[in-house]
Coordinates of C-alpha atoms in Angstrom, one line a residue:
M222 CA -19.7 -2.3 -16.9
R223 CA -16.0 -2.9 -18.4
R224 CA -14.1 -2.9 -15.2
T225 CA -10.9 -0.8 -15.2
V226 CA -8.8 -0.8 -12.2
F227 CA -6.6 -3.2 -13.5
N228 CA -4.4 -3.4 -16.8
E229 CA -1.8 -6.4 -18.3
D230 CA 0.4 -6.6 -15.9
H231 CA -2.1 -6.6 -13.2
E232 CA -4.0 -9.7 -15.6
A233 CA -0.2 -11.2 -15.3
F234 CA -0.1 -11.2 -11.7
R235 CA -3.4 -12.8 -11.3
E236 CA -2.3 -15.9 -13.7
T237 CA 0.6 -16.9 -12.3
I238 CA -1.1 -16.2 -8.1
R239 CA -3.6 -18.7 -9.5
A240 CA -1.6 -20.8 -11.1
F241 CA 0.6 -20.8 -8.0
I242 CA -2.7 -21.5 -5.1
E243 CA -4.1 -24.6 -7.6
A244 CA -0.3 -25.8 -7.2
E245 CA 1.0 -25.4 -3.3
V246 CA -1.8 -24.3 -1.8
V247 CA -5.6 -26.4 -2.8
P248 CA -3.6 -29.3 -2.3
V249 CA -2.5 -29.0 1.2
H250 CA -5.3 -26.3 2.6
D251 CA -7.6 -28.3 4.4
E252 CA -4.4 -29.4 5.9
W253 CA -3.5 -26.1 6.5
F254 CA -7.6 -25.2 8.0
A255 CA -6.9 -28.7 10.5
A256 CA -3.6 -27.1 12.3
G257 CA -5.1 -23.0 12.5
Q258 CA -2.0 -22.2 10.3
V259 CA 0.3 -22.3 6.9
P260 CA 3.7 -23.7 8.2
R261 CA 6.1 -21.4 8.1
E262 CA 8.3 -22.7 4.9
F263 CA 5.0 -21.5 2.6
Y264 CA 6.5 -17.7 3.7
Y265 CA 10.0 -18.4 1.5
K266 CA 7.6 -19.3 -1.2
L267 CA 5.1 -16.3 -1.2
A268 CA 9.0 -14.4 -0.7
E269 CA 10.0 -16.0 -4.0
L270 CA 7.2 -15.3 -6.2
G271 CA 8.0 -11.9 -5.5
V272 CA 4.8 -11.3 -3.1
F273 CA 6.1 -9.8 -0.4
G274 CA 8.5 -6.9 -2.2
I275 CA 5.7 -5.7 -4.7
R276 CA 5.7 -2.4 -3.4
V277 CA 10.1 -1.9 -1.9
P278 CA 12.2 0.1 -3.0
E279 CA 14.1 -1.5 -5.4
E280 CA 16.9 -0.8 -2.9
Y281 CA 15.8 -3.0 -0.3
G282 CA 15.3 -6.1 -3.4
G283 CA 11.8 -5.3 -3.8
A284 CA 10.4 -4.1 -7.5
G285 CA 9.5 -0.3 -6.3
I286 CA 6.1 -0.3 -7.5
D287 CA 3.9 2.0 -5.7
S288 CA 0.9 0.6 -5.9
H289 CA -2.2 -1.8 -4.0
K290 CA -3.4 -3.4 -6.8
F291 CA -1.4 -6.4 -6.9
E292 CA -2.7 -6.2 -3.4
A293 CA -6.3 -6.6 -4.6
V294 CA -5.5 -9.6 -7.1
M295 CA -4.0 -12.2 -4.7
Y296 CA -7.5 -11.5 -2.2
E297 CA -9.6 -11.9 -5.1
E298 CA -7.8 -15.4 -6.0
T299 CA -7.5 -15.8 -2.3
A300 CA -11.8 -15.9 -2.0
R301 CA -12.0 -17.7 -5.8
A302 CA -10.2 -20.1 -4.9
G303 CA -11.8 -20.6 -1.0
V304 CA -8.3 -20.3 0.6
T305 CA -6.1 -18.0 2.3
F306 CA -2.6 -16.9 2.9
G307 CA -2.4 -16.9 6.7
G308 CA -0.5 -13.8 8.2
S309 CA 1.5 -13.3 5.7
G310 CA -1.4 -10.9 4.5
V311 CA -1.4 -9.1 7.8
H312 CA 2.7 -8.9 6.6
V313 CA 2.3 -6.1 3.4
L314 CA -1.1 -4.2 4.5
L315 CA -0.3 -3.6 8.1
G316 CA 3.4 -3.9 8.6
L317 CA 4.9 -2.1 5.3
P318 CA 3.0 0.9 5.7
Y319 CA 4.0 1.3 9.2
I320 CA 8.3 1.6 7.6
E321 CA 7.8 3.3 5.0
M322 CA 6.4 5.7 6.9
L323 CA 7.7 5.6 9.9
A324 CA 11.5 4.0 9.2
T325 CA 14.7 6.0 8.5
D326 CA 17.3 5.2 6.8
E327 CA 19.3 3.3 9.0
Q328 CA 16.1 1.4 9.8
K329 CA 14.9 0.2 6.5
K330 CA 19.1 -1.0 5.7
R331 CA 17.9 -3.7 8.3
Y332 CA 13.8 -3.9 8.1
L333 CA 13.9 -4.0 4.8
P334 CA 15.9 -6.8 2.6
K335 CA 14.6 -9.6 4.8
F336 CA 10.9 -8.5 4.6
V337 CA 10.8 -8.8 1.3
T338 CA 12.7 -12.5 1.4
G339 CA 10.1 -13.5 4.6
E340 CA 13.0 -14.3 6.5
E341 CA 11.2 -11.5 9.0
M342 CA 7.8 -11.3 9.2
W343 CA 6.1 -8.3 10.4
A344 CA 2.3 -8.1 12.5
L345 CA 0.9 -5.4 14.5
A346 CA -0.6 -5.3 17.5
M347 CA -2.8 -2.7 18.8
T348 CA -5.6 -4.2 20.5
E349 CA -5.0 -5.5 24.2
P350 CA -7.8 -7.6 26.4
G351 CA -10.4 -5.4 27.7
T352 CA -9.7 -2.1 25.8
G353 CA -10.6 -3.5 21.8
S354 CA -10.9 -0.3 19.3
D355 CA -10.4 1.9 22.8
L356 CA -6.5 1.7 21.4
A357 CA -6.5 5.4 23.8
G358 CA -6.9 2.7 27.0
M359 CA -4.0 0.9 25.9
K360 CA -1.4 -0.3 29.5
T361 CA 1.0 -1.8 28.3
T362 CA 4.1 0.6 28.7
A363 CA 8.1 0.6 27.3
K364 CA 9.8 3.1 29.7
L365 CA 13.3 4.4 29.1
S366 CA 16.5 3.6 30.7
E367 CA 18.5 5.5 32.6
D368 CA 21.3 4.8 30.3
G369 CA 18.9 5.4 27.3
T370 CA 20.1 3.0 25.6
H371 CA 16.8 1.2 26.0
Y372 CA 13.3 1.4 26.1
V373 CA 11.9 -2.1 29.0
L374 CA 8.2 -2.8 27.4
N375 CA 6.0 -4.8 29.7
G376 CA 2.0 -5.6 29.3
S377 CA 0.2 -7.6 27.1
K378 CA -1.7 -7.3 23.8
T379 CA -4.0 -9.9 22.0
F380 CA -6.1 -11.7 18.9
I381 CA -2.1 -10.5 16.9
T382 CA -3.2 -11.5 13.4
G383 CA 0.1 -13.9 12.1
G384 CA 1.2 -13.5 16.0
V385 CA 2.7 -17.2 15.9
H386 CA 4.8 -17.1 13.2
A387 CA 5.7 -13.4 13.6
D388 CA 10.0 -12.4 13.9
R389 CA 9.1 -8.9 14.4
V390 CA 6.2 -7.3 15.7
I391 CA 5.3 -3.6 15.9
V392 CA 4.0 -3.3 18.9
C393 CA 2.0 -0.1 20.9
A394 CA 3.1 0.7 24.1
R395 CA 2.4 3.9 27.0
T396 CA 5.8 6.2 26.8
A397 CA 4.1 8.5 28.7
A398 CA 0.7 8.9 30.8
P399 CA -2.1 10.3 28.9
T400 CA -2.9 14.2 29.3
A401 CA -6.8 15.3 30.8
E402 CA -6.4 17.3 27.5
D403 CA -5.7 14.1 25.4
R404 CA -5.9 10.6 26.4
R405 CA -4.2 9.7 23.2
H406 CA -0.9 11.5 24.4
G407 CA 2.0 9.3 25.3
I408 CA 2.1 6.3 22.6
S409 CA 4.7 5.4 20.9
L410 CA 5.8 2.0 17.9
F411 CA 8.5 0.1 18.4
A412 CA 9.4 -2.6 16.4
V413 CA 9.9 -5.4 18.8
D414 CA 12.9 -8.6 17.8
T415 CA 10.2 -12.1 19.1
T416 CA 13.2 -14.0 20.6
S417 CA 13.7 -10.9 22.5
E418 CA 14.1 -12.0 26.5
G419 CA 10.8 -11.3 28.5
Y420 CA 8.9 -12.1 24.9
S421 CA 6.8 -14.7 25.4
I422 CA 3.9 -15.7 22.6
G423 CA 0.3 -17.4 24.7
R424 CA -2.4 -19.0 23.5
K425 CA -3.0 -19.5 20.5
L426 CA -6.3 -18.3 20.0
D427 CA -9.2 -21.2 18.7
K428 CA -11.6 -19.2 16.3
L429 CA -14.6 -19.3 14.8
G430 CA -12.9 -18.1 11.1
L431 CA -9.9 -17.2 9.2
R432 CA -8.3 -20.6 10.3
T433 CA -5.1 -20.8 9.1
S434 CA -3.9 -17.0 10.1
D435 CA -1.6 -17.4 13.5
T436 CA -3.7 -15.7 15.4
A437 CA -1.9 -15.2 19.2
E438 CA -1.5 -13.1 23.0
L439 CA 1.4 -12.0 23.4
A440 CA 3.0 -11.4 26.8
F441 CA 5.9 -8.6 27.4
V442 CA 7.7 -8.9 31.1
D443 CA 10.4 -6.2 31.0
V444 CA 12.3 -6.8 27.1
K445 CA 14.6 -4.9 26.4
V446 CA 13.5 -2.5 23.1
P447 CA 17.0 -0.9 21.2
V448 CA 16.3 2.7 21.0
E449 CA 17.6 2.2 17.3
D450 CA 14.0 0.4 17.2
L451 CA 11.8 3.2 17.7
L452 CA 9.4 4.3 15.2
G453 CA 9.2 7.4 14.6
E454 CA 9.0 10.0 17.6
E455 CA 8.7 9.5 21.0
N456 CA 4.2 10.1 21.9
K457 CA 2.8 10.4 18.5
G458 CA 2.3 6.7 17.8
F459 CA -2.5 7.6 18.1
S460 CA -1.8 9.9 15.4
Y461 CA 0.6 7.6 13.4
L462 CA -2.0 4.5 14.0
G463 CA -4.7 7.0 12.2
Q464 CA -2.5 7.4 9.3
N465 CA -2.7 4.3 9.2
L466 CA -6.6 3.2 8.9
P467 CA -7.3 4.4 5.9
S468 CA -5.3 1.7 4.1
E469 CA -6.4 -0.9 6.3
R470 CA -10.1 -1.0 6.1
W471 CA -10.0 -1.0 2.4
G472 CA -7.9 -3.7 2.7
I473 CA -10.5 -5.0 4.4
A474 CA -13.6 -4.0 2.7
F475 CA -12.0 -5.4 -0.3
G476 CA -11.4 -8.7 0.5
A477 CA -14.7 -8.7 1.7
Y478 CA -15.6 -8.2 -1.4
A479 CA -14.0 -10.4 -3.4
Q480 CA -15.5 -13.0 -0.5
A481 CA -18.9 -12.3 -1.9
K482 CA -17.7 -13.1 -5.1
A483 CA -16.3 -16.4 -4.7
A484 CA -19.6 -16.6 -2.8
V485 CA -21.9 -16.3 -5.6
R486 CA -20.1 -18.3 -7.6
F487 CA -19.5 -20.8 -5.6
A488 CA -22.9 -20.7 -6.1
Q489 CA -23.0 -21.1 -8.8
Q490 CA -22.4 -23.9 -9.6
Y491 CA -23.5 -25.5 -6.5
V492 CA -26.5 -24.7 -8.0
Q493 CA -25.8 -26.1 -11.1
D494 CA -25.0 -29.2 -10.7
R495 CA -27.5 -30.5 -7.4
T496 CA -31.1 -31.5 -7.5
V497 CA -33.8 -32.4 -6.3
F498 CA -37.2 -32.4 -7.7
G499 CA -35.7 -34.0 -10.3
K500 CA -34.5 -30.1 -11.3
T501 CA -31.7 -28.8 -11.4
V502 CA -31.7 -25.4 -7.9
A503 CA -31.1 -23.5 -10.6
S504 CA -33.9 -24.0 -12.8
F505 CA -35.6 -22.6 -9.8
Q506 CA -37.4 -19.4 -10.3
N507 CA -36.1 -18.5 -5.8
T508 CA -32.3 -19.4 -7.6
K509 CA -32.7 -17.3 -10.1
F510 CA -34.0 -14.7 -8.2
E511 CA -31.7 -14.8 -5.3
L512 CA -28.2 -14.9 -6.9
A513 CA -29.8 -12.7 -8.8
A514 CA -29.5 -10.4 -5.9
C515 CA -26.4 -11.4 -4.8
Q516 CA -25.3 -10.4 -8.7
A517 CA -26.4 -6.8 -8.1
E518 CA -25.2 -6.4 -4.4
V519 CA -22.0 -7.5 -5.3
D520 CA -21.6 -5.4 -8.8
A521 CA -22.2 -2.3 -6.6
A522 CA -19.4 -3.7 -3.8
E523 CA -17.1 -3.7 -6.3
A524 CA -17.8 0.2 -8.2
V525 CA -17.1 1.1 -4.1
A526 CA -14.1 -1.1 -3.6
D527 CA -12.6 -0.4 -7.4
R528 CA -13.0 3.4 -6.4
A529 CA -11.8 3.5 -2.5
L530 CA -8.8 1.7 -4.0
E531 CA -7.4 4.1 -7.0
A532 CA -8.1 6.6 -4.2
L533 CA -5.6 4.9 -2.0
D534 CA -2.4 4.6 -4.8
A535 CA -3.6 8.4 -5.3
G536 CA -3.1 9.6 -1.8
E537 CA -6.1 10.5 -1.0
L538 CA -8.3 8.4 0.2
T539 CA -9.7 9.6 3.2
A540 CA -10.6 8.2 6.2
A541 CA -13.8 8.8 6.3
E542 CA -14.5 7.3 3.1
A543 CA -12.1 4.4 3.7
A544 CA -15.0 3.8 6.8
S545 CA -17.7 3.8 4.6
A546 CA -15.8 1.5 1.7
K547 CA -15.0 -0.8 4.7
L548 CA -18.4 -0.9 6.2
F549 CA -20.5 -1.6 2.2
C550 CA -18.9 -3.9 1.5
T551 CA -18.6 -5.6 4.7
E552 CA -22.3 -5.8 5.1
V553 CA -23.0 -6.7 1.7
A554 CA -20.4 -9.3 1.2
H555 CA -22.6 -10.6 4.7
R556 CA -25.7 -9.9 3.3
V557 CA -24.6 -12.1 0.2
I558 CA -22.6 -14.7 2.4
D559 CA -25.3 -16.0 4.2
R560 CA -28.0 -16.2 1.3
C561 CA -26.0 -18.2 -1.1
L562 CA -24.9 -20.7 2.3
Q563 CA -28.9 -21.3 2.4
L564 CA -29.0 -22.1 -1.4
H565 CA -26.5 -25.0 -1.0
G566 CA -29.0 -26.5 1.8
G567 CA -27.8 -28.1 4.5
Y568 CA -24.0 -29.1 2.5
G569 CA -23.4 -24.9 3.2
F570 CA -23.3 -26.4 7.2
M571 CA -20.4 -28.6 5.5
N572 CA -16.7 -26.7 6.3
E573 CA -15.1 -29.4 3.6
Y574 CA -17.9 -27.5 0.9
P575 CA -15.9 -23.7 0.4
I576 CA -18.9 -21.5 1.2
A577 CA -18.6 -22.6 5.0
R578 CA -15.6 -21.9 5.6
L579 CA -16.2 -18.5 3.8
Y580 CA -19.5 -17.6 5.6
A581 CA -16.9 -18.3 9.4
D582 CA -13.3 -16.3 7.9
N583 CA -16.3 -13.5 6.7
R584 CA -17.9 -12.7 10.5
V585 CA -15.3 -10.6 11.6
N586 CA -14.8 -8.6 8.1
R587 CA -17.5 -6.6 10.4
I588 CA -15.7 -7.0 13.6
Y589 CA -11.7 -5.7 13.6
G590 CA -10.3 -3.1 11.6
G591 CA -12.3 -1.1 13.9
T592 CA -16.2 -2.3 14.0
S593 CA -18.7 -1.2 11.2
E594 CA -20.7 0.4 14.7
V595 CA -17.1 2.6 14.6
M596 CA -17.0 2.9 11.2
K597 CA -20.8 4.7 10.9
S598 CA -19.4 7.3 14.0
I599 CA -16.8 7.6 11.5
I600 CA -19.1 8.8 9.2
A601 CA -21.0 10.9 11.0
K602 CA -19.0 13.2 12.5
S603 CA -18.0 13.7 8.3
M604 CA -20.7 14.6 8.3
G605 CA -20.7 17.2 10.7
L606 CA -23.5 14.5 12.4

């Protein structure tokens, strides 16, 4: 089946990104993996390519292209090369939508030019120790000062991807107590300057996968946040989070599909080169059947991911559709990557092989952005169950 989601502009961008990865990322990716993060300077290189500004309006230094398809190309090309770009995906996929949706004209003038150039990297801080997917249970607070000039932020966050390098973090905090009727009431969003007094980075977390992304714990002790950095209206943060979750879940779904596709490519190359019992591994019927089955699953995941992408660009991707895409694509990736690692034998367990890193990186897809169980609940609710 001919794929129709990308046009000539996207393919030209693909060539540019592929060449960039080969020249700037592949030679040093092992160093990033060992360090547990990419160098902060690397984000300036991505900015020079125009990666951060594709969807940013031209008046703020971006290209003004209202589409996620270039991001989709990035997912495919990084997976294809077996590399990751650290927290840069959070900067664009999670940070930008909140600025687009909630920032005032004055805020956009302050935030977006530096967003495009990489001078200010953004992250999103929702999860707290002990709350997980239960965002309504958050305890971080932001109290308005008596003179009304700033909020005083206190609390902590965990699992914050991009948290080490971030210059601004969208922090979710309680500005009012929950009500008996709605425990989600009272959450607000703030664009917090990470150089603020009382803001601190705790541990850089030691993760199973996604080793090059700087994931951290954050703490806030009487951090003064100017009222000018409140995003949107007070106490409506939970509804804002819900509006942006479909795009976040599409990103996870598409990234998972891209990983599954890359796994088949890695396995196909390996079994054609590897010889056992005097024959290539590719010559055995079991190998052919396994890879054929994996390819069929990848084809299905590609169709689902592409359909969700088109719906997202059209502004029509619903919460249930995004949940369905995430659930399907992440489960497919889980099965496919596991089977492709098996075809590598013992070498599949070695981190020097991209399939091993892919196996570890892929595992979180069924957890973050809402667990698979949460996705099933959303889908079931949309079915009237």
